CSV table of C-alpha atoms and ligand atoms in Angstrom, one decimal:
chain,number,residue,atom,x,y,z
A,19,MET,CA,154.9,7.7,121.0
A,20,THR,CA,153.3,10.9,119.7
A,21,PRO,CA,155.8,13.7,119.4
A,22,THR,CA,155.6,16.5,122.0
A,23,LEU,CA,154.0,19.7,120.6
A,24,ILE,CA,155.7,23.1,121.2
A,25,ALA,CA,153.5,26.2,121.5
A,26,PRO,CA,155.4,29.4,121.7
A,27,SER,CA,153.6,32.0,123.8
A,28,VAL,CA,153.1,35.2,121.8
A,29,LEU,CA,153.0,37.2,125.1
A,30,ALA,CA,156.8,37.2,125.0
A,31,ALA,CA,156.9,38.4,121.4
A,32,ASP,CA,157.9,42.0,120.3
A,33,PHE,CA,154.5,43.6,119.8
A,34,ALA,CA,156.1,46.3,117.7
A,35,ASN,CA,157.3,43.6,115.4
A,36,LEU,CA,154.3,41.2,115.8
A,37,GLN,CA,154.0,40.2,112.1
A,38,ARG,CA,157.7,39.3,112.1
A,39,ASP,CA,157.4,37.1,115.2
A,40,VAL,CA,154.2,35.5,113.9
A,41,GLU,CA,156.1,34.6,110.6
A,42,MET,CA,158.9,33.2,112.7
A,43,ILE,CA,156.5,30.8,114.4
A,44,ASN,CA,154.9,30.0,111.0
A,45,ASN,CA,158.3,29.1,109.5
A,46,SER,CA,159.6,27.3,112.6
A,47,GLN,CA,159.1,23.7,113.8
A,48,ALA,CA,156.6,25.0,116.4
A,49,ASP,CA,153.3,23.4,116.4
A,50,TRP,CA,150.8,25.9,117.9
A,51,PHE,CA,150.4,29.6,118.7
A,52,HIS,CA,149.7,30.0,122.4
A,53,ILE,CA,147.7,33.2,123.0
A,54,ASP,CA,147.3,34.6,126.4
A,55,ILE,CA,144.3,36.8,127.1
A,56,MET,CA,144.3,38.6,130.5
A,57,ASP,CA,141.6,40.9,131.9
A,58,GLY,CA,143.4,42.5,134.8
A,59,VAL,CA,140.8,41.0,137.2
A,60,PHE,CA,141.3,37.2,137.2
A,61,VAL,CA,145.0,37.9,136.9
A,62,PRO,CA,146.9,41.1,138.0
A,63,ASN,CA,147.9,42.0,134.4
A,64,ILE,CA,146.3,43.0,131.1
A,65,SER,CA,147.7,41.5,127.9
A,66,PHE,CA,145.9,42.2,124.7
A,67,GLY,CA,142.4,41.6,123.3
A,68,MET,CA,140.4,40.9,120.2
A,69,PRO,CA,141.9,43.3,117.6
A,70,VAL,CA,145.4,42.0,118.2
A,71,LEU,CA,144.2,38.4,118.1
A,72,ARG,CA,142.4,39.1,114.9
A,73,ASP,CA,145.6,40.4,113.3
A,74,ILE,CA,147.6,37.4,114.6
A,75,VAL,CA,145.1,34.9,113.2
A,76,ASN,CA,145.3,36.8,109.8
A,77,HIS,CA,148.9,35.9,109.5
A,78,ALA,CA,149.2,32.6,111.5
A,79,THR,CA,149.2,29.3,109.6
A,80,LYS,CA,149.1,27.0,112.7
A,81,THR,CA,146.7,26.0,115.4
A,82,ILE,CA,145.5,28.9,117.5
A,83,ASP,CA,145.5,27.9,121.2
A,84,VAL,CA,143.8,30.6,123.2
A,85,HIS,CA,144.3,30.7,127.0
A,86,LEU,CA,141.7,32.9,128.7
A,87,MET,CA,142.7,34.3,132.0
A,88,ILE,CA,139.5,36.2,132.5
A,89,ILE,CA,136.5,36.0,134.8
A,90,ASP,CA,133.2,34.7,133.5
A,91,PRO,CA,134.6,33.5,130.2
A,92,ASP,CA,131.2,32.3,128.9
A,93,ARG,CA,130.6,35.9,127.8
A,94,TYR,CA,133.2,35.6,125.1
A,95,ILE,CA,133.1,32.1,123.8
A,96,LYS,CA,131.4,33.0,120.5
A,97,THR,CA,133.6,36.0,120.0
A,98,PHE,CA,136.8,33.9,120.3
A,99,ALA,CA,135.3,31.2,118.0
A,100,ASP,CA,134.5,33.9,115.4
A,101,LEU,CA,138.0,35.3,115.7
A,102,GLY,CA,139.4,31.9,114.6
A,103,SER,CA,140.5,30.2,117.8
A,104,ASN,CA,140.9,26.4,117.5
A,105,ILE,CA,141.3,25.6,121.1
A,106,LEU,CA,139.7,27.7,123.8
A,107,THR,CA,141.0,27.2,127.4
A,108,VAL,CA,139.2,28.6,130.4
A,109,HIS,CA,140.3,28.6,134.0
A,110,TYR,CA,138.7,26.1,136.4
A,111,GLU,CA,138.8,28.8,139.0
A,112,ALA,CA,136.9,31.2,136.8
A,113,CYS,CA,133.9,28.9,135.9
A,114,THR,CA,130.9,28.4,138.1
A,115,HIS,CA,129.4,25.9,135.7
A,116,LEU,CA,132.4,24.4,134.0
A,117,HIS,CA,130.5,21.5,132.4
A,118,ARG,CA,128.2,23.9,130.7
A,119,THR,CA,131.1,26.1,129.6
A,120,LEU,CA,132.9,23.1,128.0
A,121,GLN,CA,129.8,22.2,126.0
A,122,ALA,CA,129.4,25.8,124.9
A,123,ILE,CA,133.0,25.9,123.6
A,124,LYS,CA,132.5,22.6,121.7
A,125,ASP,CA,129.2,23.8,120.3
A,126,GLU,CA,131.1,26.7,118.7
A,127,GLY,CA,133.4,24.1,117.0
A,128,MET,CA,136.4,24.6,119.2
A,129,LYS,CA,138.4,22.2,121.3
A,130,ALA,CA,137.7,22.8,125.0
A,131,GLY,CA,140.6,23.3,127.4
A,132,VAL,CA,140.7,23.8,131.2
A,133,ALA,CA,143.6,25.6,132.9
A,134,ILE,CA,144.3,25.0,136.6
A,135,ASN,CA,146.3,27.3,138.8
A,136,PRO,CA,149.2,25.9,140.9
A,137,HIS,CA,147.0,25.6,144.0
A,138,THR,CA,144.2,23.7,142.2
A,139,ASN,CA,144.3,19.9,142.7
A,140,VAL,CA,144.0,17.9,139.5
A,141,SER,CA,141.5,15.5,141.3
A,142,LEU,CA,138.8,18.3,140.8
A,143,LEU,CA,138.8,17.4,137.1
A,144,GLU,CA,137.9,13.7,137.7
A,145,ASP,CA,134.2,14.3,136.9
A,146,THR,CA,134.7,16.4,133.7
A,147,ILE,CA,137.8,14.8,132.3
A,148,LYS,CA,136.0,13.0,129.4
A,149,ASP,CA,134.6,16.4,128.3
A,150,ILE,CA,138.0,18.1,128.3
A,151,ASP,CA,140.2,18.0,125.2
A,152,LEU,CA,143.1,19.7,126.9
A,153,VAL,CA,144.2,20.4,130.5
A,154,CYS,CA,146.6,23.3,130.9
A,155,ILE,CA,148.6,22.8,134.1
A,156,MET,CA,149.9,26.2,135.2
A,157,SER,CA,153.5,25.7,136.2
A,158,VAL,CA,153.6,29.4,137.4
A,159,ASN,CA,151.0,31.6,138.8
A,160,PRO,CA,149.2,33.0,135.7
A,161,GLY,CA,149.6,36.7,134.7
A,162,PHE,CA,153.1,37.1,133.6
A,163,GLY,CA,155.8,35.6,131.4
A,164,GLY,CA,159.3,35.0,132.6
A,165,GLN,CA,158.6,33.5,136.0
A,166,SER,CA,160.3,30.5,137.6
A,167,PHE,CA,158.9,27.0,137.1
A,168,ILE,CA,157.1,25.4,140.1
A,169,GLU,CA,158.6,21.9,140.8
A,170,ASN,CA,155.3,20.5,142.2
A,171,THR,CA,154.1,20.5,138.5
A,172,TYR,CA,155.7,17.1,137.8
A,173,LYS,CA,153.5,15.4,140.5
A,174,LYS,CA,150.4,17.0,139.1
A,175,ILE,CA,151.1,15.8,135.6
A,176,LYS,CA,151.5,12.2,136.9
A,177,GLN,CA,148.3,12.5,138.9
A,178,LEU,CA,146.4,13.9,136.0
A,179,LYS,CA,147.7,11.2,133.6
A,180,GLU,CA,146.3,8.6,136.0
A,181,ILE,CA,142.9,10.3,135.9
A,182,ILE,CA,142.9,10.4,132.1
A,183,ILE,CA,143.8,6.7,131.9
A,184,ARG,CA,141.4,5.6,134.6
A,185,ASN,CA,138.5,7.3,132.8
A,186,ASN,CA,139.6,6.2,129.3
A,187,ALA,CA,139.7,9.9,128.2
A,188,HIS,CA,141.7,11.4,125.4
A,189,THR,CA,142.7,14.7,127.1
A,190,MET,CA,146.0,16.3,126.2
A,191,ILE,CA,148.2,17.7,128.9
A,192,GLU,CA,149.7,21.1,128.3
A,193,ILE,CA,152.3,22.8,130.6
A,194,ASP,CA,152.4,26.5,130.8
A,195,GLY,CA,155.0,28.7,132.5
A,196,GLY,CA,158.8,28.6,133.0
A,197,VAL,CA,159.4,25.9,130.4
A,198,THR,CA,163.0,25.6,129.3
A,199,ASN,CA,165.4,23.0,128.0
A,200,LYS,CA,166.2,22.2,131.6
A,201,ASN,CA,162.8,20.9,132.5
A,202,ALA,CA,161.3,19.9,129.1
A,203,GLN,CA,162.4,16.3,129.1
A,204,GLN,CA,161.2,15.7,132.6
A,205,LEU,CA,157.9,17.2,131.8
A,206,VAL,CA,157.4,14.9,128.8
A,207,ASP,CA,158.6,11.9,130.9
A,208,ALA,CA,155.9,12.7,133.5
A,209,GLY,CA,153.3,12.8,130.7
A,210,ALA,CA,153.1,16.2,129.1
A,211,ASP,CA,151.9,16.4,125.5
A,212,VAL,CA,152.3,20.1,124.8
A,213,LEU,CA,154.8,22.6,126.2
A,214,VAL,CA,154.2,26.3,126.1
A,215,ALA,CA,157.4,28.4,126.0
A,216,GLY,CA,157.3,32.2,126.0
A,217,SER,CA,160.5,33.8,127.3
A,218,TYR,CA,162.7,30.8,126.7
A,219,VAL,CA,161.9,31.1,122.9
A,220,PHE,CA,161.5,34.8,122.3
A,221,LYS,CA,164.3,36.1,124.6
A,222,SER,CA,166.8,33.7,123.1
A,223,LYS,CA,169.3,35.0,120.5
A,224,ASN,CA,167.8,32.8,117.8
A,225,PRO,CA,164.2,31.8,118.5
A,226,THR,CA,163.9,29.5,115.4
A,227,GLN,CA,167.0,27.6,116.5
A,228,THR,CA,165.7,27.4,120.1
A,229,ILE,CA,162.5,25.8,118.9
A,230,ILE,CA,164.6,23.3,116.8
A,231,GLU,CA,166.7,22.4,119.8
A,232,LEU,CA,163.6,21.9,122.0
A,233,LYS,CA,162.0,19.6,119.4
A,234,GLU,CA,165.3,17.7,119.0
A,235,LEU,CA,165.6,17.3,122.7
A,236,LEU,CA,162.2,15.7,122.9
A,237,SER,CA,162.3,13.5,119.8
B,1,DX5,C1,151.4,33.1,132.0
B,1,DX5,C2,151.0,32.7,130.7
B,1,DX5,C3,152.0,31.9,130.0
B,1,DX5,C4,153.3,32.7,129.7
B,1,DX5,C5,154.4,31.7,129.7
B,1,DX5,O1,150.3,33.6,132.7
B,1,DX5,O2,149.8,31.9,130.7
B,1,DX5,O3,151.6,31.4,128.7
B,1,DX5,O4,153.2,33.5,128.5
B,1,DX5,O5,155.6,32.5,129.6
B,1,DX5,P1,157.0,31.9,130.1
B,1,DX5,O6,157.3,30.7,129.2
B,1,DX5,O7,157.9,33.1,129.9
B,1,DX5,O8,156.9,31.5,131.5
B,2,ZN,ZN1,149.3,30.8,128.8
């Protein structure tokens, strides 16, 4: 079985010590950087934008997984490619022509991800699943770190896994929001490939150790 990937969410880092926190991830057992970009319209919060991402990428030595929580993301696909994003995830709810958006992301040399809100049924991805490299199942309502995990997520992972298998697709399943050592194993058992963890990692006493423990738990 492929090992579960851990993607700490930089949203929960200390922005006054951003380089320190980026180096922590570089030197840890984490696999990816999860980067949340919010526009204050699609979600009721604004995180950070291009200059901050540029500086993160300058120091980061691992895969850059960008989660766009913005309306009309097509406007910025090239910008995020030029900034060094490896995976670009757009929201299903924010794309009128999702199929076209996915092709545009791939044309820029990135992996294409689709995030779905807690209210969005996974069956809506049936017709595009073969074009999607990663589905990010939101296990909280997007916009903020530190929220409680929504239990219905397990069911969605299982349903999505069935769709992936049925279509002979190679899509990865990422879970984003409220991930802790309490739900990590059950998420992986349901079919998750990547776990995003923000507060659980960064608000812990020793983030490096917390990442080690998560990895050990899932190995
Ligand atoms: C929420 C973001 C998440 C968030 C996760 O809108 O997409 O990536 O940073 O944070 P935690 O792990 O604290 O729920
Ligand atoms: Zn996210």
